[in-house]
Short mmCIF file of C-alpha atoms in Angstrom, two decimals:
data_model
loop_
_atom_site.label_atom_id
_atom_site.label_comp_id
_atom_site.label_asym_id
_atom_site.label_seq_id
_atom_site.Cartn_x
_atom_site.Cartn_y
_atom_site.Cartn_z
CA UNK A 22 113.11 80.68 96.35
CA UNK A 23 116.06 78.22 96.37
CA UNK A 24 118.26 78.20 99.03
CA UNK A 25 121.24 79.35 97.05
CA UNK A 26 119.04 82.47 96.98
CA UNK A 27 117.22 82.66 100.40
CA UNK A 28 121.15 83.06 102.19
CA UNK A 29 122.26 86.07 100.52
CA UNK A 30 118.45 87.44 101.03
CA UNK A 31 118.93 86.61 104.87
CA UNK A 32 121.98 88.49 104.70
CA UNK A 33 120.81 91.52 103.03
CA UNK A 34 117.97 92.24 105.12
CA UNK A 35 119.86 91.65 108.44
CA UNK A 36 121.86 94.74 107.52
CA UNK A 37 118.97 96.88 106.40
CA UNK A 38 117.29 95.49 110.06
CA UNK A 39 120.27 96.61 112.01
CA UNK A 40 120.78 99.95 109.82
CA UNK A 41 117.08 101.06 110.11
CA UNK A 42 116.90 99.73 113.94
CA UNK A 43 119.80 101.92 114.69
CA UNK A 44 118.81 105.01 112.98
CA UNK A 45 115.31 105.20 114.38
CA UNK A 46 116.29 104.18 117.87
CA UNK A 47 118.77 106.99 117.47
CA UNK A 48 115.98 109.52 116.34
CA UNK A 49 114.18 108.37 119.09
CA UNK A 50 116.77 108.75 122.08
CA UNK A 51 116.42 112.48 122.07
CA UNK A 52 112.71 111.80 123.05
CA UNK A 53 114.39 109.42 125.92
CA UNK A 54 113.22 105.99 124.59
CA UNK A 55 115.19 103.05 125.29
CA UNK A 56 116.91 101.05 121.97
CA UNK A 57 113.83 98.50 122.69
CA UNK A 58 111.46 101.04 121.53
CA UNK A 59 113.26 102.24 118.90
CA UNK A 60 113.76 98.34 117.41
CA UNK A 61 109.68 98.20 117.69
CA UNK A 62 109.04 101.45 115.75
CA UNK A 63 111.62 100.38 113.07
CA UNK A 64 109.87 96.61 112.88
CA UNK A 65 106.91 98.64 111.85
CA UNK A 66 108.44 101.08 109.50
CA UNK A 67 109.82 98.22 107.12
CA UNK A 68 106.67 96.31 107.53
CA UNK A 69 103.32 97.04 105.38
CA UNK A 70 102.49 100.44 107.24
CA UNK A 71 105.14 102.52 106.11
CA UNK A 72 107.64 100.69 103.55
CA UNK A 73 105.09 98.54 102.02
CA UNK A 74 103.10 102.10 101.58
CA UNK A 75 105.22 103.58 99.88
CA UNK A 76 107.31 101.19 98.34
CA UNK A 77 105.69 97.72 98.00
CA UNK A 78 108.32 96.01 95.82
CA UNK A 79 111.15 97.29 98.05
CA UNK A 80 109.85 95.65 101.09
CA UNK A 81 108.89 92.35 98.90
CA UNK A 82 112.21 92.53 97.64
CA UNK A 83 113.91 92.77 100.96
CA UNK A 84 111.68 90.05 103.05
CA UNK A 85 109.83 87.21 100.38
CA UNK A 86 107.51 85.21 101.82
CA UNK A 87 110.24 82.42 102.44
CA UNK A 88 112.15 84.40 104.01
CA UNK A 89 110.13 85.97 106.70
CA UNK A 90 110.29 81.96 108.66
CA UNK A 91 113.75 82.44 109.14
CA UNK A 92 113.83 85.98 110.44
CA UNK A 93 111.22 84.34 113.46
CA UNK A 94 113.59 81.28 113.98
CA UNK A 95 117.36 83.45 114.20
CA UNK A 96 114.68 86.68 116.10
CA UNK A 97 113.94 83.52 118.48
CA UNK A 98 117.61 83.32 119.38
CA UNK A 99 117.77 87.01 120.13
CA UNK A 100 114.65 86.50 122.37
CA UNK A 101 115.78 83.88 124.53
CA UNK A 102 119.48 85.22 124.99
CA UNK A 103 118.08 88.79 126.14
CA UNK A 104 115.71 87.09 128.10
CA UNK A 105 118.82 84.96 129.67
CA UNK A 106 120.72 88.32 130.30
CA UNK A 107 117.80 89.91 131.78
CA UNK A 108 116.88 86.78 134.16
CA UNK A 109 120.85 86.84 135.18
CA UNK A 110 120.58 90.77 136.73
CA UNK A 111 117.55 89.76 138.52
CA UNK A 112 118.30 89.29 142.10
CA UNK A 113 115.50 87.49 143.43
CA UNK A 114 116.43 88.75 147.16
CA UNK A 115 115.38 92.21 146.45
CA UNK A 116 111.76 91.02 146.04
CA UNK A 117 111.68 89.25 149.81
CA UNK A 118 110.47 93.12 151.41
CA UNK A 119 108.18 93.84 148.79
CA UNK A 120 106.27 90.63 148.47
CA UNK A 121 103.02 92.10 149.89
CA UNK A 122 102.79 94.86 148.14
CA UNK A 123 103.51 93.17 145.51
CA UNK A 124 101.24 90.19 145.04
CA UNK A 125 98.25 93.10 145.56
CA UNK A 126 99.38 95.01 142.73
CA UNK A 127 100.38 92.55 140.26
CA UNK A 128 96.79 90.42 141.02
CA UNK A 129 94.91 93.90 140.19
CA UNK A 130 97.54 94.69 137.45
CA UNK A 131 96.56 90.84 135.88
CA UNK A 132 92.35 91.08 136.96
CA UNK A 133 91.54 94.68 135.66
CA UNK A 134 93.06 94.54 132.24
CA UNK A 135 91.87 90.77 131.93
CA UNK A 136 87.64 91.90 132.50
CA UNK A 137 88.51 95.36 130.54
CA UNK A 138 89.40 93.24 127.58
CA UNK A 139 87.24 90.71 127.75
CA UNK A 140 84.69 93.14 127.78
CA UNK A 141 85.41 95.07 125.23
CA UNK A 142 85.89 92.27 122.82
CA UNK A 143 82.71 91.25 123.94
CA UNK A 144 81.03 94.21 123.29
CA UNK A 145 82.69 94.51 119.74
CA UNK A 146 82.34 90.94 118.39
CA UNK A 147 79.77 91.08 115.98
CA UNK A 148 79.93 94.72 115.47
CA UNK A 149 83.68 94.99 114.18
CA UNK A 150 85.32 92.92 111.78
CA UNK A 151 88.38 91.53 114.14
CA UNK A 152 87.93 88.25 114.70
CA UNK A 153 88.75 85.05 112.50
CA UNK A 154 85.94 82.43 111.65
CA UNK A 155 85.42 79.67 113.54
CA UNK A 156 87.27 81.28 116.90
CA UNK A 157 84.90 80.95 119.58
CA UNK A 158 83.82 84.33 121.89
CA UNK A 159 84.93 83.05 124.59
CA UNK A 160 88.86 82.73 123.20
CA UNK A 161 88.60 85.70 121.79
CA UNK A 162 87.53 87.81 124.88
CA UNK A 163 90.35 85.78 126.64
CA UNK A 164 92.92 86.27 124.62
CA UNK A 165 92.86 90.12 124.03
CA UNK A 166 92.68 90.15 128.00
CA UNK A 167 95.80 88.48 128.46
CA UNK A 168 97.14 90.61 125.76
CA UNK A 169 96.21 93.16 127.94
CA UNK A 170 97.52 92.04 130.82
CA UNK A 171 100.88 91.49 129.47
CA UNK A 172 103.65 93.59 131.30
CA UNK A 173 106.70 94.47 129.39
CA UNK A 174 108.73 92.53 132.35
CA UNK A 175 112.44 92.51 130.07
CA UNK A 176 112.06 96.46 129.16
CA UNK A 177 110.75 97.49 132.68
CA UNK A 178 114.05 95.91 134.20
CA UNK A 179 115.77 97.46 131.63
CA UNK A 180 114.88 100.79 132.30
CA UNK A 181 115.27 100.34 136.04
CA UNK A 182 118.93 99.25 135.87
CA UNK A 183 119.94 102.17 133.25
CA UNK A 184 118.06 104.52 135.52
CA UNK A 185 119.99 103.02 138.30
CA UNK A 186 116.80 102.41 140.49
CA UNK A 187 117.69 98.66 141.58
CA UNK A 188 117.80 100.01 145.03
CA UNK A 189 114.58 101.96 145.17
CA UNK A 190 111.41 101.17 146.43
CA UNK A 191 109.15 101.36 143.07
CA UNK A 192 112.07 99.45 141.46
CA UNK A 193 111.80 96.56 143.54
CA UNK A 194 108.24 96.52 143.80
CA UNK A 195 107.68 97.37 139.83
CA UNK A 196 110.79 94.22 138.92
CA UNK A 197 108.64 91.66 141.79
CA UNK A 198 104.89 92.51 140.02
CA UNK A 199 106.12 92.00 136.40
CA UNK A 200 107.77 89.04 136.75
CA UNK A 201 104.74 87.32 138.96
CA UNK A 202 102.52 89.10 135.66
CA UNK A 203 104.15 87.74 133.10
CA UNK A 204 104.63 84.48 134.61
CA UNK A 205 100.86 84.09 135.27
CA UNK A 206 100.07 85.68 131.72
CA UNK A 207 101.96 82.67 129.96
CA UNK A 208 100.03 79.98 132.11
CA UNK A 209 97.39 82.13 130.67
CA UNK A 210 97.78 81.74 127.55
CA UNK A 211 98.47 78.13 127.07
CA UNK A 212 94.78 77.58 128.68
CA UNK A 213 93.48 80.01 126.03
CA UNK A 214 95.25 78.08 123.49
CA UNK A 215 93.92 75.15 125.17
CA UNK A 216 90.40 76.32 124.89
CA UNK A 217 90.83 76.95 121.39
CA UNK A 218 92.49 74.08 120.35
CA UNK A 219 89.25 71.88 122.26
CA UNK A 220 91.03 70.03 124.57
CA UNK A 221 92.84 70.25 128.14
CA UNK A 222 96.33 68.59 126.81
CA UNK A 223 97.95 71.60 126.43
CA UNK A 224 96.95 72.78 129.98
CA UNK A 225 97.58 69.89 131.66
CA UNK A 226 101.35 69.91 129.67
CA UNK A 227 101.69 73.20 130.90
CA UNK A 228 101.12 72.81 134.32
CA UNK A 229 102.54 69.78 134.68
CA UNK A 230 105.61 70.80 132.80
CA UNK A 231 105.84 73.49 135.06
CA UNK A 232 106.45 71.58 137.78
CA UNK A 233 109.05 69.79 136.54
CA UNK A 234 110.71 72.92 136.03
CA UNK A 235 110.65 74.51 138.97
CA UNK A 236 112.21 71.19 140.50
CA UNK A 237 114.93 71.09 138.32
CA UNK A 238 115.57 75.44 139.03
CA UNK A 239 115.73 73.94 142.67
CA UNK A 240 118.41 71.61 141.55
CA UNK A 241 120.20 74.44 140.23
CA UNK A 242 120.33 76.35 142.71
CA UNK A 243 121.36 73.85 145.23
CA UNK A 244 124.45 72.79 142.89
CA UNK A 245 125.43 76.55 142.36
CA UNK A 246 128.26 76.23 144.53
CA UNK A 247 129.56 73.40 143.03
CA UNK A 248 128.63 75.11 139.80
CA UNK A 249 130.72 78.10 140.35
CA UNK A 250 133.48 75.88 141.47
CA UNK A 251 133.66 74.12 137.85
CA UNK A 252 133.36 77.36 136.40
CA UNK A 253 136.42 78.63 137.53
CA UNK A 254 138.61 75.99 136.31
CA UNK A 255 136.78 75.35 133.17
CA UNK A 256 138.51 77.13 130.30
CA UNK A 257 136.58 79.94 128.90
CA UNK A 258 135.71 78.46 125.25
CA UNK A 259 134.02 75.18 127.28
CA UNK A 260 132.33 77.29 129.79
CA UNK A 261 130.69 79.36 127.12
CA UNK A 262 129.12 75.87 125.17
CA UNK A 263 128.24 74.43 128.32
CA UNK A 264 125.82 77.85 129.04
CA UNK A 265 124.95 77.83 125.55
CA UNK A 266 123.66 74.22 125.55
CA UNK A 267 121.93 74.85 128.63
CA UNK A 268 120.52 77.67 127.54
CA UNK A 269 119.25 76.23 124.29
CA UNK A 270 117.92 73.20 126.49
CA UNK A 271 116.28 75.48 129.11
CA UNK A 272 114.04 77.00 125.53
CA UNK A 273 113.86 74.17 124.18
CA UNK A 274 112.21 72.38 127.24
CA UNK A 275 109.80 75.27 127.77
CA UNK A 276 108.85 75.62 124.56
CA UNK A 277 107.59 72.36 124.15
CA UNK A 278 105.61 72.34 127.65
CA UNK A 279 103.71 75.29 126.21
CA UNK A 280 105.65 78.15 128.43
CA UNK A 281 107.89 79.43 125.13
CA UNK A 282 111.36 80.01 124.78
CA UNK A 283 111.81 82.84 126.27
CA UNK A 284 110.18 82.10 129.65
CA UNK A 285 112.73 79.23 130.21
CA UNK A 286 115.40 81.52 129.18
CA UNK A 287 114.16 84.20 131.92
CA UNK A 288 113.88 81.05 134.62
CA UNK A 289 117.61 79.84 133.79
CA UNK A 290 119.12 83.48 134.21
CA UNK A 291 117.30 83.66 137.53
CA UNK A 292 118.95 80.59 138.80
CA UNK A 293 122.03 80.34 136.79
CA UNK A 294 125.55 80.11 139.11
CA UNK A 295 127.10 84.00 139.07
CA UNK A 296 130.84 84.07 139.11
CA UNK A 297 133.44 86.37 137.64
CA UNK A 298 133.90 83.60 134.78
CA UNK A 299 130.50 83.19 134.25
CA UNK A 300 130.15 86.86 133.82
CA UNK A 301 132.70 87.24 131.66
CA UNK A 302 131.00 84.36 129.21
CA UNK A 303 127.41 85.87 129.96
CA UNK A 304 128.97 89.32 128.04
CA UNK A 305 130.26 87.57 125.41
CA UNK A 306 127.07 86.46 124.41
CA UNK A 307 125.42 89.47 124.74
CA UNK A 308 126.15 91.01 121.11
CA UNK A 309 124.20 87.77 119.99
CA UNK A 310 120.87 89.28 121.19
CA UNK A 311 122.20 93.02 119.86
CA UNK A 312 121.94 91.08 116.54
CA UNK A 313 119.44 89.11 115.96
CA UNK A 314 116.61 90.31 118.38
CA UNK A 315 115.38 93.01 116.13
CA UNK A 316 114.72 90.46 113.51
CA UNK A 317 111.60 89.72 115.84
CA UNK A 318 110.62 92.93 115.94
CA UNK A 319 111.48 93.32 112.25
CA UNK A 320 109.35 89.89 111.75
CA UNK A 321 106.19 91.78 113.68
CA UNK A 322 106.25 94.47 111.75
CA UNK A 323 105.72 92.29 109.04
CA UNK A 324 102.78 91.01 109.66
CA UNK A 325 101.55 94.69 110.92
CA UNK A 326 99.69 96.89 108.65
CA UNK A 327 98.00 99.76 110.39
CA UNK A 328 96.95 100.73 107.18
CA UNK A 329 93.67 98.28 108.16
CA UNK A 330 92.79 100.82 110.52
CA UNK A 331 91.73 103.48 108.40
CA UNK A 332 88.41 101.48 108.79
CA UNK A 333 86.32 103.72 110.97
CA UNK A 334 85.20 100.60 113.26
CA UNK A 335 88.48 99.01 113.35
CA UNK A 336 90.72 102.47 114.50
CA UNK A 337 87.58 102.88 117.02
CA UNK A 338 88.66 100.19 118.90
CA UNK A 339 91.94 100.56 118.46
CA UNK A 340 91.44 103.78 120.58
CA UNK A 341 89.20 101.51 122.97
CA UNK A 342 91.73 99.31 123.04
CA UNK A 343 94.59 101.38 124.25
CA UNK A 344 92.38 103.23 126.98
CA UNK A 345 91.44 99.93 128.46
CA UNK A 346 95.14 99.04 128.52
CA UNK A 347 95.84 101.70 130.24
CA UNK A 348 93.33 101.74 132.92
CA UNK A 349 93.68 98.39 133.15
CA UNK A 350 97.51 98.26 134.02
CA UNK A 351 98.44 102.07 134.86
CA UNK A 352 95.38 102.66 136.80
CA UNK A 353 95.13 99.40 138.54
CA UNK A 354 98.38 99.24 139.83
CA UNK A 355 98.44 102.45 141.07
CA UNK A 356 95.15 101.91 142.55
CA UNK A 357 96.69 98.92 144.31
CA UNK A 358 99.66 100.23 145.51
CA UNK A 359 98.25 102.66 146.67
CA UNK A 360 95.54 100.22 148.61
CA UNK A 361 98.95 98.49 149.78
CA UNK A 362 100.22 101.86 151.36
CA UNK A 363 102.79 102.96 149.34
CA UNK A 364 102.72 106.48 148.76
CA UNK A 365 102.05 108.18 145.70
CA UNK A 366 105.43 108.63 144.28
CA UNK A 367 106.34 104.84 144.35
CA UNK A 368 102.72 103.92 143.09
CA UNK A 369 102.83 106.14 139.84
CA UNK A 370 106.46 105.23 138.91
CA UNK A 371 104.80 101.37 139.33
CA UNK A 372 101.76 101.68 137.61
CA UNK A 373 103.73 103.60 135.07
CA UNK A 374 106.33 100.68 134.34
CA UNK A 375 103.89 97.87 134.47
CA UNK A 376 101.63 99.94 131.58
CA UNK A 377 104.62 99.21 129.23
CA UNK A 378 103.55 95.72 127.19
CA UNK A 379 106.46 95.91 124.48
CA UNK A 380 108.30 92.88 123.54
CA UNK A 381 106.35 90.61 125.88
CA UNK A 382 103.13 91.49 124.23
CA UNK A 383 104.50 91.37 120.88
CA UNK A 384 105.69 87.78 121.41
CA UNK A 385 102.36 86.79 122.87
CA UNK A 386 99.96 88.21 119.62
CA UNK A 387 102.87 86.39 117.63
CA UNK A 388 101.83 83.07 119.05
CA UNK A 389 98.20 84.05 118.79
CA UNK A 390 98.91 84.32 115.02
CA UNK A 391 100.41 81.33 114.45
CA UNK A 392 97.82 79.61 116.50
CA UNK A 393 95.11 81.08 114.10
CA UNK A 394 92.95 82.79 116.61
CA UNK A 395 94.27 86.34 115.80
CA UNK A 396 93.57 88.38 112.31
CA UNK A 397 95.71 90.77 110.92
CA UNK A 398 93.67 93.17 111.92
CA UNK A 399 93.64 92.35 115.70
CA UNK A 400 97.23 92.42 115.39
CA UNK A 401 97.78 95.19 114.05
CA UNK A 402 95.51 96.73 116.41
CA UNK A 403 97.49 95.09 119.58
CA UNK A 404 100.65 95.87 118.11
CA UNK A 405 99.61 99.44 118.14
CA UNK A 406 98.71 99.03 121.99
CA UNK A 407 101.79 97.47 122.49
CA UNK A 408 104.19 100.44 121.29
CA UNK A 409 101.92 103.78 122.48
CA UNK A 410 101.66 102.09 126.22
CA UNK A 411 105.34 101.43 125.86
CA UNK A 412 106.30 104.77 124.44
CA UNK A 413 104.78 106.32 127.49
CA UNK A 414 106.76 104.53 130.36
CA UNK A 415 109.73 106.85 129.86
CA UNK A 416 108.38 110.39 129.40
CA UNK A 417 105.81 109.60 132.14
CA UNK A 418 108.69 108.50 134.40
CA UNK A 419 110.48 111.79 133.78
CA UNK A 420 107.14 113.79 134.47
CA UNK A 421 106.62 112.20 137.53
CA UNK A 422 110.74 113.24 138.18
CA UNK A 423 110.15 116.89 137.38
CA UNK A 424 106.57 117.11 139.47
CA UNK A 425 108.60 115.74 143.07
CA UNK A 426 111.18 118.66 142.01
CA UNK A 427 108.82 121.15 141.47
CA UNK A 428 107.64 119.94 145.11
CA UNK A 429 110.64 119.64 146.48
CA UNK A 430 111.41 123.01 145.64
CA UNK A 431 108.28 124.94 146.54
CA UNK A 432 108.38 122.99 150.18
CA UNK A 433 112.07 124.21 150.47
CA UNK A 434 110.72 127.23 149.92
CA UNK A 435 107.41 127.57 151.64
CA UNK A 436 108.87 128.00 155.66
CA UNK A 437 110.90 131.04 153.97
CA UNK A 438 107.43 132.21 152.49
CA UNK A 439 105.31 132.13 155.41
CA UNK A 440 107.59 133.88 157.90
CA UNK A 441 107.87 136.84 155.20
CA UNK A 442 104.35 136.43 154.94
CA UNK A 443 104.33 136.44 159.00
CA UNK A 444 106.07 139.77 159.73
CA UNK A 445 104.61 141.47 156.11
CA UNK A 446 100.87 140.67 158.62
CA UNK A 447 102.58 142.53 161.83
CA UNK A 448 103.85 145.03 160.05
CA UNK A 449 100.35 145.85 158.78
CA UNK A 450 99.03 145.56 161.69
#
């Protein structure tokens, strides 16, 4: 396809993208998902499992071959400014009182789902027809653990500041042990791709790249009140190119040390100078990621065809898969937390949030992809994990809601109760 051609194919299928992505995350806000979920469901629908199905030349039609690069490129630029708005609501001082509780939970949050996945792709190598030629076991088992231990870090913060929970206990600790998951989960996976690419460069570019980012975050945040200063007299158009350059740098930078995009993105809305004119530019970017993040999702969905799992073997551990993600995250968490002392209301609502995998983990099988060390089939099979364990954060969240009511309630009413109870006894007597 010429170019003349591939720009008005672009341009169609951003509109069916945004049409479809807001009439299923409509359908789905009754069930009280958040849009995220909604743009994941409706990435899958116009993929292979459901519009390929049943209409294969409508969906080639809509998103050729040479097309489907450019959807990743202009989804990247969704990514990393959602990322950037997500990093610039985090308040880093709301983590100081939770930082023990936390590093317990997220290390059990990161361990458990890491062995339950390695195992199980241990125990199904061989046996299940997953894993590409010439991909070593030891890869494999690693990187369907840190699949695994992916948290959903960008829709868990989400769903805390809608729900207005920034304040809460299980909000704090939840926003402290995904960030410290996801971070370790991307040093993670550039030592898996590392391992499969036969040599330590990539580690050692990671690590030491890291560094080098961190100091120049600390060099940020030193000039912030210098920063805000500018701010205020820049005028508005400048301000807005200066954080888009920036910004651009910041993915551009972390991309190439083997962190991606969107972790650089995250780092520089952590640090970034707030102001009121830095807000006000930080919004106007914000329909930027409305637009073009679910052409990621829509780009996934693409290369997902749960069709492949009508295969006995293959929709076996599928169901494996998603009951060791569970345990792995939900369970281990709350086991933690629990370990830590929190009490059981804050340690469900955790484990609960950090189960979600969503975008994150959808990003991270993407790169596995592209690498070469994932099939279609193990990708379809993670994607699946990816939106059931994310599906379940909110109705779980509004179970565990109703339960304390119900609680609430009867312990309002039990003193009542047993004095009734009481005198009905004396009376007898």
């Amino acid at each position: 396809m010429s170019n003349t051609l591939l720009a008005p194919a672009f341009f169609l299928a951003v509109v069916v993208i945004l049409l479809v992505c807001r009439a299923v995350g409509w359908l789905l806000r009754g069930l009280g998902q958040p849009p995220v979920v909604g743009e994941m469901v409706a990435g899958v629908v116009l993929g292979p499992s459901v519009l390929g199905l049943l209409a294969p030349g409508v969906e080639a039609a809509l998103f050729p071959e040479e097309l489907r690069p450019v959807l990743y490129v202009v989804g990247q630029i969704g990514l990393v400014v959602f990322m950037f708005q997500t990093g610039y609501e985090f308040r880093v001082e709301r983590l100081r009182r939770v930082a023990r509780p936390a590093a317990m939970i997220s290390t059990a949050g990161m361990l458990a789902p890491l062995a339950l996945g390695a195992a199980l792709t241990w125990f199904a190598h061989g046996k299940v027809n997953l894993f590409p030629d010439g991909v070593s076991l030891v890869v494999s088992m690693m990187f369907v653990g840190v699949a695994l231990a992916i948290t959903a870090f960008p829709m868990l913060a989400r769903i805390i500041t809608e729900r207005g929970l920034t304040e809460t206990r299980f909000g704090s600790v939840a926003l402290a042990c995904g960030a410290i998951d996801d971070a370790v989960a991307w040093v993670l996976l550039a030592g898996v791709l590392s391992i499969a690419a036969g040599s330590a460069g990539p580690v050692a570019l990671t690590a030491g790249g890291s560094v080098v980012l961190v100091l120049l975050l600390v060099i940020i945040v030193r000039a912030n009140d210098k920063a805000r200063s500018l701010a205020a007299r820049l005028p508005a158009e400048h301000l807005l190119l200066a954080l888009v350059v920036v910004l651009f740098l910041a993915a551009w930078y972390t991309d190439v040390i083997g962190l991606y995009a969107v972790f650089g993105a995250f780092s520089l809305g952590v640090v970034f100078p707030r102001s009121a004119a830095v807000d006000r530019v930080v919004a106007k970017i914000a329909p930027v990621g409305a637009v073009f993040l679910p052409l990621f999702f829509t780009y996934s969905g693409l290369n997902t065809d749960f069709g492949l799992l009508v295969d006995p073997a293959l929709l076996l551990f599928a169901v494996a898969a998603i009951v060791a993600a569970v345990a792995g995250k939900l369970g281990a968490c709350w086991g933690a937390a629990r370990l830590a002392g929190e009490p059981q209301d804050v340690s469900l609502r955790v484990g609960t949030l950090m189960n979600a995998r969503g975008l994150m983990q959808l990003i991270a099988i993407n790169v596995g992809l592209a690498a070469g060390i994932v099939t279609r089939e193990l990708f379809s099979v993670l994607v699946l994990v990816a939106i059931v364990t994310t599906v379940m954060a909110t109705p779980m969240l509004s179970l565990w809601d109703r339960l304390d009511r119900r609680r609430a309630v009867a312990k309002a009413e039990r003193p009542s109760d047993e004095v009734t109870g009481a005198q009905g006894n004396t009376t007898v007597l």
